[in-house]
Short mmCIF file of C-alpha atoms in Angstrom, two decimals:
data_model
loop_
_atom_site.label_atom_id
_atom_site.label_comp_id
_atom_site.label_asym_id
_atom_site.label_seq_id
_atom_site.Cartn_x
_atom_site.Cartn_y
_atom_site.Cartn_z
CA UNK N 1 -10.21 19.42 -3.87
CA UNK N 2 -8.26 21.80 -6.08
CA UNK N 3 -6.55 24.62 -4.47
CA UNK N 4 -5.98 27.86 -6.41
CA UNK N 5 -2.32 28.74 -6.64
CA UNK N 6 -3.20 32.05 -5.14
CA UNK N 7 -5.55 31.09 -2.40
CA UNK N 8 -3.09 30.59 0.45
CA UNK N 9 -0.53 33.09 -0.94
CA UNK N 10 -3.24 35.84 -1.32
CA UNK N 11 -4.14 35.60 2.36
CA UNK N 12 -0.46 36.02 3.23
CA UNK N 13 -0.23 38.96 0.82
CA UNK N 14 -3.29 40.61 2.42
CA UNK N 15 -1.67 40.25 5.86
CA UNK N 16 1.51 41.96 4.75
CA UNK N 17 -0.60 44.67 2.99
CA UNK N 18 -2.47 45.15 6.36
CA UNK N 19 0.78 45.64 8.23
CA UNK N 20 2.02 48.17 5.84
CA UNK N 21 -1.27 50.02 6.08
CA UNK N 22 -1.05 50.03 9.68
CA UNK N 23 2.47 51.63 9.62
CA UNK N 24 1.08 54.36 7.39
CA UNK N 25 -1.81 55.14 9.68
CA UNK N 26 0.41 55.04 12.78
CA UNK N 27 2.69 57.63 11.13
CA UNK N 28 -0.26 59.85 10.42
CA UNK N 29 0.29 59.59 6.67
CA UNK N 30 -2.21 59.32 3.79
CA UNK N 31 -1.42 57.33 0.71
CA UNK N 32 -0.69 60.42 -1.16
CA UNK N 33 1.66 61.56 1.49
CA UNK N 34 3.57 58.31 1.33
CA UNK N 35 3.74 58.47 -2.40
CA UNK N 36 5.11 62.02 -2.30
CA UNK N 37 7.79 60.96 0.31
CA UNK N 38 8.72 57.97 -1.67
CA UNK N 39 8.58 59.65 -5.06
CA UNK N 40 5.98 57.17 -6.32
CA UNK N 41 2.90 57.40 -8.41
CA UNK N 42 -0.02 58.65 -6.19
CA UNK N 43 -1.94 55.36 -6.67
CA UNK N 44 0.93 53.01 -5.75
CA UNK N 45 0.47 52.98 -1.94
CA UNK N 46 -3.25 52.32 -2.33
CA UNK N 47 -2.59 49.33 -4.69
CA UNK N 48 -0.10 47.90 -2.18
CA UNK N 49 -2.28 48.47 0.87
CA UNK N 50 -5.21 46.75 -0.98
CA UNK N 51 -2.90 43.80 -1.93
CA UNK N 52 -3.50 44.55 -5.61
CA UNK N 53 0.17 45.09 -6.29
CA UNK N 54 2.79 43.20 -4.28
CA UNK N 55 5.63 45.31 -2.94
CA UNK N 56 9.27 44.74 -3.63
CA UNK N 57 11.90 44.59 -1.03
CA UNK N 58 12.84 48.07 -2.05
CA UNK N 59 9.36 49.30 -1.75
CA UNK N 60 9.28 47.99 1.71
CA UNK N 61 12.43 49.76 2.77
CA UNK N 62 11.29 53.06 1.34
CA UNK N 63 7.79 52.60 3.12
CA UNK N 64 9.38 51.91 6.54
CA UNK N 65 11.78 54.92 6.18
CA UNK N 66 8.90 57.25 5.14
CA UNK N 67 6.83 56.02 8.12
CA UNK N 68 9.77 56.20 10.63
CA UNK N 69 9.65 52.49 11.18
CA UNK N 70 13.01 51.34 9.86
CA UNK N 71 13.14 48.80 12.77
CA UNK N 72 10.40 46.77 11.10
CA UNK N 73 12.05 46.57 7.67
CA UNK N 74 13.93 43.32 8.03
CA UNK N 75 10.73 41.55 9.51
CA UNK N 76 8.49 42.80 6.70
CA UNK N 77 10.95 41.74 3.95
CA UNK N 78 11.24 38.33 5.56
CA UNK N 79 7.40 38.10 5.38
CA UNK N 80 7.67 39.08 1.66
CA UNK N 81 10.17 36.32 1.08
CA UNK N 82 7.97 33.74 2.70
CA UNK N 83 5.05 34.78 0.42
CA UNK N 84 7.24 34.64 -2.58
CA UNK N 85 8.22 31.16 -1.71
CA UNK N 86 4.65 29.85 -1.34
CA UNK N 87 4.09 29.98 -5.03
CA UNK N 88 6.95 29.51 -7.46
CA UNK N 89 6.54 29.22 -11.22
CA UNK N 90 8.54 26.45 -12.78
CA UNK N 91 10.48 28.99 -14.85
CA UNK N 92 11.66 30.69 -11.69
CA UNK N 93 12.43 27.49 -9.87
CA UNK N 94 14.32 25.87 -12.74
CA UNK N 95 16.02 28.85 -14.27
CA UNK N 96 19.45 27.53 -13.07
CA UNK N 97 18.72 24.03 -14.12
CA UNK N 98 16.92 20.99 -12.79
CA UNK N 99 19.76 19.88 -10.49
CA UNK N 100 19.50 22.91 -8.15
CA UNK N 101 15.64 22.46 -8.05
CA UNK N 102 16.16 18.90 -6.87
CA UNK N 103 18.74 19.76 -4.36
CA UNK N 104 16.57 22.46 -2.85
CA UNK N 105 14.02 19.86 -1.75
CA UNK N 106 16.45 17.50 -0.02
CA UNK N 107 16.37 19.15 3.48
CA UNK N 108 12.55 18.72 3.51
CA UNK N 109 12.77 15.02 2.73
CA UNK N 110 15.52 14.57 5.24
CA UNK N 111 13.50 16.07 8.18
CA UNK N 112 10.17 14.46 7.37
CA UNK N 113 9.14 11.30 9.19
CA UNK N 114 5.67 10.63 7.67
CA UNK N 115 5.24 11.01 3.84
CA UNK N 116 1.99 10.80 1.96
CA UNK N 117 2.09 11.16 -1.83
CA UNK N 118 -0.68 11.00 -4.39
CA UNK N 119 -0.06 11.06 -8.16
CA UNK N 120 -2.44 10.94 -11.00
CA UNK N 121 0.32 11.72 -13.63
CA UNK N 122 3.38 9.54 -12.93
CA UNK N 123 5.16 7.34 -10.29
CA UNK N 124 6.29 9.53 -7.34
CA UNK N 125 9.96 10.46 -7.42
CA UNK N 126 11.04 8.58 -4.25
CA UNK N 127 10.06 5.25 -5.86
CA UNK N 128 11.20 5.90 -9.50
CA UNK N 129 13.96 3.96 -11.24
CA UNK N 130 16.96 5.64 -12.76
CA UNK N 131 15.53 5.23 -16.27
CA UNK N 132 12.02 6.49 -15.38
CA UNK N 133 13.43 9.52 -13.57
CA UNK N 134 15.58 10.33 -16.62
CA UNK N 135 12.49 10.11 -18.88
CA UNK N 136 10.63 12.39 -16.58
CA UNK N 137 13.26 15.05 -16.19
CA UNK N 138 14.23 14.85 -19.86
CA UNK N 139 10.65 15.60 -20.82
CA UNK N 140 10.63 18.57 -18.34
CA UNK N 141 13.91 19.89 -19.69
CA UNK N 142 12.76 19.85 -23.29
CA UNK N 143 9.57 21.54 -22.51
CA UNK N 144 10.70 24.39 -20.22
CA UNK N 145 14.36 24.43 -19.22
CA UNK N 146 17.21 25.78 -21.25
CA UNK N 147 19.97 24.32 -19.08
CA UNK N 148 20.65 20.66 -19.86
CA UNK N 149 21.79 19.15 -16.51
CA UNK N 150 19.47 16.22 -16.55
CA UNK N 151 22.15 13.65 -15.84
CA UNK N 152 23.10 15.68 -12.64
CA UNK N 153 19.50 16.12 -11.67
CA UNK N 154 18.76 12.39 -11.98
CA UNK N 155 21.81 11.63 -9.68
CA UNK N 156 20.47 13.99 -7.03
CA UNK N 157 17.05 12.42 -7.13
CA UNK N 158 18.40 8.90 -6.89
CA UNK N 159 20.59 9.96 -3.93
CA UNK N 160 17.46 11.40 -2.28
CA UNK N 161 15.87 8.02 -2.34
CA UNK N 162 18.13 6.94 0.59
CA UNK N 163 15.39 8.30 2.90
CA UNK N 164 13.32 5.17 2.10
CA UNK N 165 15.78 3.12 4.02
CA UNK N 166 17.13 5.46 6.76
CA UNK N 167 15.62 6.16 10.10
CA UNK N 168 12.10 5.57 11.45
CA UNK N 169 10.10 6.95 8.56
CA UNK N 170 6.75 5.81 7.07
CA UNK N 171 5.58 6.21 3.46
CA UNK N 172 2.16 5.95 1.90
CA UNK N 173 2.09 6.24 -1.89
CA UNK N 174 -1.17 6.39 -3.86
CA UNK N 175 -1.20 6.26 -7.67
CA UNK N 176 -4.01 6.16 -10.20
CA UNK N 177 -4.03 2.91 -12.24
CA UNK N 178 -3.51 5.03 -15.35
CA UNK N 179 -0.05 5.80 -14.03
CA UNK N 180 0.89 2.21 -14.43
CA UNK N 181 0.12 2.45 -18.22
CA UNK N 182 1.25 5.96 -19.16
CA UNK N 183 4.04 4.68 -21.55
CA UNK N 184 6.62 7.09 -20.23
CA UNK N 185 10.12 6.21 -21.34
CA UNK N 186 9.08 3.33 -23.53
CA UNK N 187 8.56 -0.34 -22.99
CA UNK N 188 11.90 -1.26 -21.30
CA UNK N 189 11.74 1.62 -18.89
CA UNK N 190 8.08 0.97 -18.10
CA UNK N 191 8.67 -2.73 -17.28
CA UNK N 192 11.65 -1.93 -15.04
CA UNK N 193 9.69 0.75 -13.14
CA UNK N 194 6.64 -1.42 -12.64
CA UNK N 195 8.86 -4.36 -11.37
CA UNK N 196 10.45 -1.79 -9.00
CA UNK N 197 7.06 -0.99 -7.70
CA UNK N 198 6.52 -4.63 -6.78
CA UNK N 199 9.89 -4.51 -4.83
CA UNK N 200 9.38 -1.19 -3.15
CA UNK N 201 5.73 -2.02 -2.17
CA UNK N 202 7.10 -4.94 -0.15
CA UNK N 203 9.11 -2.78 2.20
CA UNK N 204 7.78 -2.79 5.76
CA UNK N 205 7.87 1.00 5.95
CA UNK N 206 5.89 1.51 2.62
CA UNK N 207 2.22 1.41 1.81
CA UNK N 208 1.55 1.32 -1.86
CA UNK N 209 -1.97 1.73 -3.00
CA UNK N 210 -3.45 1.82 -6.55
CA UNK N 211 -6.75 3.47 -7.30
CA UNK N 212 -8.39 1.28 -9.86
CA UNK N 213 -9.66 2.64 -13.21
CA UNK N 214 -13.49 2.53 -13.40
CA UNK N 215 -13.97 2.23 -9.59
CA UNK N 216 -17.12 3.79 -8.17
CA UNK N 217 -15.51 6.97 -7.02
CA UNK N 218 -16.38 9.41 -4.33
CA UNK N 219 -13.31 11.60 -5.24
CA UNK N 220 -12.21 12.30 -8.82
CA UNK N 221 -8.47 12.31 -9.65
CA UNK N 222 -6.78 15.60 -8.57
CA UNK N 223 -3.45 17.26 -8.97
CA UNK N 224 -0.43 15.38 -7.53
CA UNK N 225 0.53 16.33 -4.08
CA UNK N 226 2.88 15.46 -1.23
CA UNK N 227 2.04 15.76 2.60
CA UNK N 228 5.14 16.14 4.74
CA UNK N 229 4.33 15.09 8.33
CA UNK N 230 1.33 17.25 9.28
CA UNK N 231 2.88 20.63 8.55
CA UNK N 232 3.37 21.06 4.84
CA UNK N 233 1.78 20.21 1.62
CA UNK N 234 3.48 20.59 -1.80
CA UNK N 235 1.37 20.61 -5.03
CA UNK N 236 2.83 20.26 -8.54
CA UNK N 237 0.65 22.08 -10.96
CA UNK N 238 1.10 22.75 -14.69
CA UNK N 239 2.25 26.27 -14.04
CA UNK N 240 4.26 25.94 -10.97
CA UNK N 241 5.05 24.57 -7.41
CA UNK N 242 2.64 25.44 -4.50
CA UNK N 243 3.62 25.23 -0.85
CA UNK N 244 0.83 25.19 1.70
CA UNK N 245 1.40 25.44 5.53
CA UNK N 246 -1.96 26.81 6.73
CA UNK N 247 -3.35 24.05 9.10
CA UNK N 248 -6.81 24.21 7.39
CA UNK N 249 -5.26 23.68 3.90
CA UNK N 250 -3.00 20.95 5.12
CA UNK N 251 -5.95 19.24 6.76
CA UNK N 252 -8.00 19.56 3.56
CA UNK N 253 -5.28 17.72 1.56
CA UNK N 254 -5.01 15.11 4.37
CA UNK N 255 -8.82 14.52 4.11
CA UNK N 256 -8.47 14.23 0.37
CA UNK N 257 -5.62 11.68 0.75
CA UNK N 258 -7.78 9.63 3.10
CA UNK N 259 -10.74 9.59 0.62
CA UNK N 260 -8.47 8.41 -2.19
CA UNK N 261 -6.75 5.90 0.02
CA UNK N 262 -10.18 4.45 0.95
CA UNK N 263 -10.76 3.78 -2.82
CA UNK N 264 -7.37 2.22 -3.44
CA UNK N 265 -6.39 -1.50 -3.42
CA UNK N 266 -3.39 -2.78 -1.67
CA UNK N 267 -1.31 -5.96 -1.24
CA UNK N 268 -2.24 -8.78 -3.52
CA UNK N 269 -4.86 -6.71 -5.40
CA UNK N 270 -2.42 -3.92 -6.00
CA UNK N 271 0.28 -6.40 -7.20
CA UNK N 272 -2.25 -7.97 -9.54
CA UNK N 273 -2.78 -4.58 -11.24
CA UNK N 274 0.93 -3.90 -11.50
CA UNK N 275 1.58 -7.39 -12.88
CA UNK N 276 -1.17 -6.94 -15.42
CA UNK N 277 0.43 -3.77 -16.58
CA UNK N 278 3.77 -5.51 -16.93
CA UNK N 279 2.20 -8.36 -18.91
CA UNK N 280 0.50 -5.86 -21.27
CA UNK N 281 4.03 -4.58 -22.27
CA UNK N 282 5.09 -8.05 -23.32
#
């Protein structure tokens, strides 16, 4: 399953647009009346009410004032902020550097008790080595981030890994076999990372599955995603970071995880694939 970056967010935008349209109707105003009162182009209210143009916080304040509904301003702006946070482009998320982006996710990891992670690109962050994390974040920084705070960002991600060993948490990691051979960071980094997978995979709270290359698949590789308990999914796409909380969408990703997990190998078979990848480096 692939979710459009706008699918969940668009539904939320439409709900906000419907609330604004209802305020306009309840005030007995037409779109043109509202535009005149707010000193806007005549077509602007229609674009907002039809969810073609997202309102700004300032637009919402002016809208509520014109409709005599100032008491709803704060609630509507809060809804707008929630929508904005559902889909965040990497440039916006990382404009202050990679460290801040890493720190922003820590509370979510701390309150989660059941983690499910699938990756078709690289080893998931919670089970990365220092060298592998540095290689990943350095590649990100060179591609799209002007601020060079990679060392600080690596330190934050390493500190976050304490959740692996604290509290009553469960972790299920799935990776495609190609992840074991992606060459990221060079031979030494790869060997250290693969050896670390053998260690982490033996933890009683961790399930580590590898989806073998060439297996008879019922589900093709998809974008990498994390499921946090049963309430939230985060998807890392090329263009940005998607947060899904609608139960139907969370359930769809949970079903996808189950399908991929059914194709994966575990235990001795997974260790054999990892060991083979290590031997290929030598």
